[in-house]
Amino acid sequence: MSDEPESPKAGPELARAVLDAAKARRQAAAPRRRTPSNGDDGRPVVGGRRARGYSGPGPDPRDPQVFGDVLAKLVKARGWQRPAAEATVFGAWERVVGPDIAKHSRPIKLDDGELTVEAESTAWATQLRLLAASLLRRIAAEVGHNVVRKLHIHGPAAPSWSRGARRVRGRGPRDTYG
C-alpha cells in the first residue's frame, strides 16, 4: 500500500463507492438460505424433509392435475401406447370407421396387426373388402400407423346344425349337402 492518502471522490464516483460498500455490507449480513430442491416424487424438499401443507401460488407437482393428462403420462411411462391404440380400434369402432360401416360390421380380433372384421351379411362383407384400403387409412389416421396392417373381412357365421328345436340325432343333413 502506498503512504499517500486516498484522494477524495466526488460526484458519480462517490455515489458508486457508497453503493458498492452498502451492497457488500448487506451480502455479508444476510443469512444463507437453502434453495428447495425436488425429491423423487417431485415434491419440494427443504432441510432434508418434504414440504407439507398447501403448495402455494404458482404451479407445483402436488397441485391437482387433469385426469386425462395424468392418464396420458401413465400410459407413456408404462409403455402402453400400442395396447391403448389396439383397444381404441375396438372401443371406438364407430368413430374409427364411421357410423354407417359400424352399424353393419364389428371387429372380432386383432392379432399381430391383422384385424378380423365380421360383416352382418355377405353383401356388406363384399362392400367392406372393396373399401379395405380406405378403411386401413382411416384406422391409421385415428389410432396410429402399423397398429392395423391387414384386414380380414368375412360374412356372418354359418348356421349350426347341432342345436335347435328341430334337431334330429343322427348323421345330419348329408343327403342335401353331400
PDB file of C-alpha atoms in Angstrom:
ATOM      1  CA  MET A   1       0.000   0.000   0.000  1.00  0.00           C
ATOM      2  CA  SER A   2       1.135   3.477  -0.612  1.00  0.00           C
ATOM      3  CA  ASP A   3       1.624   6.069   2.091  1.00  0.00           C
ATOM      4  CA  GLU A   4      -0.276   8.708   0.161  1.00  0.00           C
ATOM      5  CA  PRO A   5      -3.771   9.484   1.387  1.00  0.00           C
ATOM      6  CA  GLU A   6      -6.558   8.493  -0.965  1.00  0.00           C
ATOM      7  CA  SER A   7      -7.858  11.415  -2.999  1.00  0.00           C
ATOM      8  CA  PRO A   8     -11.387  12.452  -2.082  1.00  0.00           C
ATOM      9  CA  LYS A   9     -14.052  11.217  -4.501  1.00  0.00           C
ATOM     10  CA  ALA A  10     -16.748  13.466  -5.769  1.00  0.00           C
ATOM     11  CA  GLY A  11     -19.904  13.205  -7.840  1.00  0.00           C
ATOM     12  CA  PRO A  12     -20.654   9.896  -9.560  1.00  0.00           C
ATOM     13  CA  GLU A  13     -17.506   8.221  -8.228  1.00  0.00           C
ATOM     14  CA  LEU A  14     -18.571   8.926  -4.639  1.00  0.00           C
ATOM     15  CA  ALA A  15     -22.096   7.574  -5.298  1.00  0.00           C
ATOM     16  CA  ARG A  16     -20.709   4.372  -6.875  1.00  0.00           C
ATOM     17  CA  ALA A  17     -18.320   3.802  -3.928  1.00  0.00           C
ATOM     18  CA  VAL A  18     -21.113   4.259  -1.359  1.00  0.00           C
ATOM     19  CA  LEU A  19     -23.416   1.901  -3.289  1.00  0.00           C
ATOM     20  CA  ASP A  20     -20.715  -0.805  -3.557  1.00  0.00           C
ATOM     21  CA  ALA A  21     -19.988  -0.560   0.184  1.00  0.00           C
ATOM     22  CA  ALA A  22     -23.707  -0.872   1.039  1.00  0.00           C
ATOM     23  CA  LYS A  23     -24.073  -3.950  -1.185  1.00  0.00           C
ATOM     24  CA  ALA A  24     -21.072  -5.602   0.430  1.00  0.00           C
ATOM     25  CA  ARG A  25     -22.443  -4.978   3.964  1.00  0.00           C
ATOM     26  CA  ARG A  26     -25.878  -6.367   3.029  1.00  0.00           C
ATOM     27  CA  GLN A  27     -24.442  -9.541   1.494  1.00  0.00           C
ATOM     28  CA  ALA A  28     -22.184 -10.129   4.488  1.00  0.00           C
ATOM     29  CA  ALA A  29     -25.047  -9.671   6.974  1.00  0.00           C
ATOM     30  CA  ALA A  30     -27.683 -11.720   5.088  1.00  0.00           C
ATOM     31  CA  PRO A  31     -28.215 -15.292   6.353  1.00  0.00           C
ATOM     32  CA  ARG A  32     -27.531 -18.021   3.802  1.00  0.00           C
ATOM     33  CA  ARG A  33     -30.800 -19.641   2.631  1.00  0.00           C
ATOM     34  CA  ARG A  34     -31.001 -23.112   1.182  1.00  0.00           C
ATOM     35  CA  THR A  35     -32.916 -23.310  -2.041  1.00  0.00           C
ATOM     36  CA  PRO A  36     -35.508 -26.093  -2.093  1.00  0.00           C
ATOM     37  CA  SER A  37     -34.819 -28.979  -4.417  1.00  0.00           C
ATOM     38  CA  ASN A  38     -37.269 -31.595  -5.574  1.00  0.00           C
ATOM     39  CA  GLY A  39     -37.422 -35.138  -4.264  1.00  0.00           C
ATOM     40  CA  ASP A  40     -38.016 -38.328  -6.249  1.00  0.00           C
ATOM     41  CA  ASP A  41     -41.751 -37.753  -6.382  1.00  0.00           C
ATOM     42  CA  GLY A  42     -41.396 -34.112  -7.466  1.00  0.00           C
ATOM     43  CA  ARG A  43     -42.397 -32.605  -4.124  1.00  0.00           C
ATOM     44  CA  PRO A  44     -40.092 -29.856  -2.777  1.00  0.00           C
ATOM     45  CA  VAL A  45     -37.531 -30.931  -0.163  1.00  0.00           C
ATOM     46  CA  VAL A  46     -36.417 -28.341   2.394  1.00  0.00           C
ATOM     47  CA  GLY A  47     -33.812 -29.211   5.029  1.00  0.00           C
ATOM     48  CA  GLY A  48     -33.952 -32.941   4.257  1.00  0.00           C
ATOM     49  CA  ARG A  49     -37.750 -33.124   4.782  1.00  0.00           C
ATOM     50  CA  ARG A  50     -40.564 -32.865   2.287  1.00  0.00           C
ATOM     51  CA  ALA A  51     -42.614 -29.687   2.365  1.00  0.00           C
ATOM     52  CA  ARG A  52     -46.065 -30.115   3.843  1.00  0.00           C
ATOM     53  CA  GLY A  53     -49.314 -28.239   3.567  1.00  0.00           C
ATOM     54  CA  TYR A  54     -50.555 -26.198   0.697  1.00  0.00           C
ATOM     55  CA  SER A  55     -48.468 -25.764  -2.399  1.00  0.00           C
ATOM     56  CA  GLY A  56     -48.960 -22.018  -2.546  1.00  0.00           C
ATOM     57  CA  PRO A  57     -49.242 -19.804  -5.594  1.00  0.00           C
ATOM     58  CA  GLY A  58     -47.762 -20.971  -8.840  1.00  0.00           C
ATOM     59  CA  PRO A  59     -47.512 -24.438 -10.369  1.00  0.00           C
ATOM     60  CA  ASP A  60     -46.427 -27.263  -8.119  1.00  0.00           C
ATOM     61  CA  PRO A  61     -46.280 -31.036  -8.721  1.00  0.00           C
ATOM     62  CA  ARG A  62     -48.646 -31.510  -5.781  1.00  0.00           C
ATOM     63  CA  ASP A  63     -51.409 -29.460  -7.413  1.00  0.00           C
ATOM     64  CA  PRO A  64     -54.494 -31.303  -8.719  1.00  0.00           C
ATOM     65  CA  GLN A  65     -53.995 -32.489 -12.283  1.00  0.00           C
ATOM     66  CA  VAL A  66     -56.384 -33.068 -15.177  1.00  0.00           C
ATOM     67  CA  PHE A  67     -57.204 -36.787 -15.255  1.00  0.00           C
ATOM     68  CA  GLY A  68     -56.554 -37.127 -18.979  1.00  0.00           C
ATOM     69  CA  ASP A  69     -53.065 -35.637 -18.615  1.00  0.00           C
ATOM     70  CA  VAL A  70     -52.211 -37.938 -15.715  1.00  0.00           C
ATOM     71  CA  LEU A  71     -53.509 -40.953 -17.648  1.00  0.00           C
ATOM     72  CA  ALA A  72     -51.503 -39.977 -20.746  1.00  0.00           C
ATOM     73  CA  LYS A  73     -48.322 -39.702 -18.648  1.00  0.00           C
ATOM     74  CA  LEU A  74     -49.019 -43.107 -17.068  1.00  0.00           C
ATOM     75  CA  VAL A  75     -49.626 -44.773 -20.448  1.00  0.00           C
ATOM     76  CA  LYS A  76     -46.392 -43.307 -21.793  1.00  0.00           C
ATOM     77  CA  ALA A  77     -44.366 -44.178 -18.684  1.00  0.00           C
ATOM     78  CA  ARG A  78     -45.540 -47.804 -18.689  1.00  0.00           C
ATOM     79  CA  GLY A  79     -45.169 -48.275 -22.454  1.00  0.00           C
ATOM     80  CA  TRP A  80     -48.856 -48.944 -23.039  1.00  0.00           C
ATOM     81  CA  GLN A  81     -49.211 -46.875 -26.228  1.00  0.00           C
ATOM     82  CA  ARG A  82     -49.665 -49.872 -28.531  1.00  0.00           C
ATOM     83  CA  PRO A  83     -52.196 -51.758 -26.335  1.00  0.00           C
ATOM     84  CA  ALA A  84     -54.118 -48.491 -25.875  1.00  0.00           C
ATOM     85  CA  ALA A  85     -54.197 -47.928 -29.637  1.00  0.00           C
ATOM     86  CA  GLU A  86     -55.375 -51.506 -30.199  1.00  0.00           C
ATOM     87  CA  ALA A  87     -58.112 -51.040 -27.610  1.00  0.00           C
ATOM     88  CA  THR A  88     -59.226 -47.866 -29.395  1.00  0.00           C
ATOM     89  CA  VAL A  89     -59.963 -49.920 -32.504  1.00  0.00           C
ATOM     90  CA  PHE A  90     -62.487 -51.973 -30.523  1.00  0.00           C
ATOM     91  CA  GLY A  91     -63.762 -49.321 -28.116  1.00  0.00           C
ATOM     92  CA  ALA A  92     -64.294 -46.553 -30.647  1.00  0.00           C
ATOM     93  CA  TRP A  93     -65.143 -48.612 -33.729  1.00  0.00           C
ATOM     94  CA  GLU A  94     -67.953 -46.256 -34.760  1.00  0.00           C
ATOM     95  CA  ARG A  95     -65.687 -43.198 -34.560  1.00  0.00           C
ATOM     96  CA  VAL A  96     -62.842 -45.004 -36.349  1.00  0.00           C
ATOM     97  CA  VAL A  97     -64.763 -46.301 -39.381  1.00  0.00           C
ATOM     98  CA  GLY A  98     -67.871 -44.109 -39.349  1.00  0.00           C
ATOM     99  CA  PRO A  99     -71.456 -44.759 -38.231  1.00  0.00           C
ATOM    100  CA  ASP A 100     -72.682 -46.380 -41.481  1.00  0.00           C
ATOM    101  CA  ILE A 101     -69.991 -49.033 -41.593  1.00  0.00           C
ATOM    102  CA  ALA A 102     -70.107 -49.565 -37.822  1.00  0.00           C
ATOM    103  CA  LYS A 103     -73.836 -50.394 -37.992  1.00  0.00           C
ATOM    104  CA  HIS A 104     -73.135 -53.279 -40.342  1.00  0.00           C
ATOM    105  CA  SER A 105     -69.811 -54.619 -39.045  1.00  0.00           C
ATOM    106  CA  ARG A 106     -67.825 -55.238 -35.884  1.00  0.00           C
ATOM    107  CA  PRO A 107     -64.199 -56.026 -35.112  1.00  0.00           C
ATOM    108  CA  ILE A 108     -63.619 -59.558 -33.831  1.00  0.00           C
ATOM    109  CA  LYS A 109     -59.905 -59.830 -33.061  1.00  0.00           C
ATOM    110  CA  LEU A 110     -56.612 -58.072 -33.630  1.00  0.00           C
ATOM    111  CA  ASP A 111     -53.573 -60.317 -33.788  1.00  0.00           C
ATOM    112  CA  ASP A 112     -50.107 -59.186 -34.967  1.00  0.00           C
ATOM    113  CA  GLY A 113     -51.521 -56.223 -36.859  1.00  0.00           C
ATOM    114  CA  GLU A 114     -54.200 -58.270 -38.634  1.00  0.00           C
ATOM    115  CA  LEU A 115     -57.748 -57.169 -37.810  1.00  0.00           C
ATOM    116  CA  THR A 116     -60.612 -59.598 -38.328  1.00  0.00           C
ATOM    117  CA  VAL A 117     -63.926 -57.873 -39.061  1.00  0.00           C
ATOM    118  CA  GLU A 118     -67.307 -59.612 -39.254  1.00  0.00           C
ATOM    119  CA  ALA A 119     -69.981 -58.094 -41.507  1.00  0.00           C
ATOM    120  CA  GLU A 120     -73.694 -58.613 -40.906  1.00  0.00           C
ATOM    121  CA  SER A 121     -74.265 -60.035 -44.394  1.00  0.00           C
ATOM    122  CA  THR A 122     -72.250 -61.340 -47.299  1.00  0.00           C
ATOM    123  CA  ALA A 123     -73.170 -58.224 -49.296  1.00  0.00           C
ATOM    124  CA  TRP A 124     -71.648 -55.997 -46.596  1.00  0.00           C
ATOM    125  CA  ALA A 125     -68.602 -58.260 -46.418  1.00  0.00           C
ATOM    126  CA  THR A 126     -68.064 -57.750 -50.163  1.00  0.00           C
ATOM    127  CA  GLN A 127     -68.539 -53.998 -49.796  1.00  0.00           C
ATOM    128  CA  LEU A 128     -66.037 -53.849 -46.917  1.00  0.00           C
ATOM    129  CA  ARG A 129     -63.484 -55.822 -48.926  1.00  0.00           C
ATOM    130  CA  LEU A 130     -63.768 -53.183 -51.662  1.00  0.00           C
ATOM    131  CA  LEU A 131     -63.297 -50.431 -49.042  1.00  0.00           C
ATOM    132  CA  ALA A 132     -60.398 -52.177 -47.265  1.00  0.00           C
ATOM    133  CA  ALA A 133     -57.713 -49.713 -48.394  1.00  0.00           C
ATOM    134  CA  SER A 134     -59.702 -46.663 -47.292  1.00  0.00           C
ATOM    135  CA  LEU A 135     -60.614 -48.395 -44.005  1.00  0.00           C
ATOM    136  CA  LEU A 136     -56.936 -49.041 -43.309  1.00  0.00           C
ATOM    137  CA  ARG A 137     -56.149 -45.358 -43.953  1.00  0.00           C
ATOM    138  CA  ARG A 138     -58.949 -44.234 -41.615  1.00  0.00           C
ATOM    139  CA  ILE A 139     -57.843 -46.639 -38.887  1.00  0.00           C
ATOM    140  CA  ALA A 140     -54.228 -45.473 -39.238  1.00  0.00           C
ATOM    141  CA  ALA A 141     -55.300 -41.823 -39.018  1.00  0.00           C
ATOM    142  CA  GLU A 142     -57.319 -42.484 -35.862  1.00  0.00           C
ATOM    143  CA  VAL A 143     -55.143 -44.886 -33.857  1.00  0.00           C
ATOM    144  CA  GLY A 144     -51.701 -44.666 -35.461  1.00  0.00           C
ATOM    145  CA  HIS A 145     -49.700 -46.304 -38.194  1.00  0.00           C
ATOM    146  CA  ASN A 146     -48.746 -50.002 -38.063  1.00  0.00           C
ATOM    147  CA  VAL A 147     -51.366 -50.822 -35.428  1.00  0.00           C
ATOM    148  CA  VAL A 148     -53.539 -52.477 -38.105  1.00  0.00           C
ATOM    149  CA  ARG A 149     -51.650 -53.551 -41.222  1.00  0.00           C
ATOM    150  CA  LYS A 150     -54.108 -56.007 -42.793  1.00  0.00           C
ATOM    151  CA  LEU A 151     -57.868 -56.619 -42.735  1.00  0.00           C
ATOM    152  CA  HIS A 152     -59.594 -59.999 -42.825  1.00  0.00           C
ATOM    153  CA  ILE A 153     -63.267 -59.481 -43.604  1.00  0.00           C
ATOM    154  CA  HIS A 154     -65.808 -62.257 -43.515  1.00  0.00           C
ATOM    155  CA  GLY A 155     -69.577 -62.539 -43.544  1.00  0.00           C
ATOM    156  CA  PRO A 156     -71.814 -63.857 -40.819  1.00  0.00           C
ATOM    157  CA  ALA A 157     -71.147 -67.277 -39.335  1.00  0.00           C
ATOM    158  CA  ALA A 158     -72.890 -70.225 -40.987  1.00  0.00           C
ATOM    159  CA  PRO A 159     -75.824 -71.743 -39.119  1.00  0.00           C
ATOM    160  CA  SER A 160     -75.063 -74.530 -36.722  1.00  0.00           C
ATOM    161  CA  TRP A 161     -76.812 -77.834 -37.326  1.00  0.00           C
ATOM    162  CA  SER A 162     -76.027 -79.258 -33.920  1.00  0.00           C
ATOM    163  CA  ARG A 163     -78.692 -77.423 -31.897  1.00  0.00           C
ATOM    164  CA  GLY A 164     -82.232 -76.259 -32.282  1.00  0.00           C
ATOM    165  CA  ALA A 165     -85.879 -77.225 -31.817  1.00  0.00           C
ATOM    166  CA  ARG A 166     -85.990 -79.447 -34.908  1.00  0.00           C
ATOM    167  CA  ARG A 167     -82.741 -81.292 -34.270  1.00  0.00           C
ATOM    168  CA  VAL A 168     -82.742 -84.974 -35.058  1.00  0.00           C
ATOM    169  CA  ARG A 169     -79.978 -87.183 -33.777  1.00  0.00           C
ATOM    170  CA  GLY A 170     -78.110 -88.976 -36.460  1.00  0.00           C
ATOM    171  CA  ARG A 171     -75.775 -88.270 -39.311  1.00  0.00           C
ATOM    172  CA  GLY A 172     -77.209 -84.846 -40.140  1.00  0.00           C
ATOM    173  CA  PRO A 173     -78.128 -83.262 -43.448  1.00  0.00           C
ATOM    174  CA  ARG A 174     -75.674 -85.224 -45.577  1.00  0.00           C
ATOM    175  CA  ASP A 175     -78.176 -86.094 -48.312  1.00  0.00           C
ATOM    176  CA  THR A 176     -78.704 -82.416 -49.122  1.00  0.00           C
ATOM    177  CA  TYR A 177     -75.172 -81.040 -48.717  1.00  0.00           C
ATOM    178  CA  GLY A 178     -73.416 -84.259 -49.600  1.00  0.00           C
TER     179      GLY A 178
END
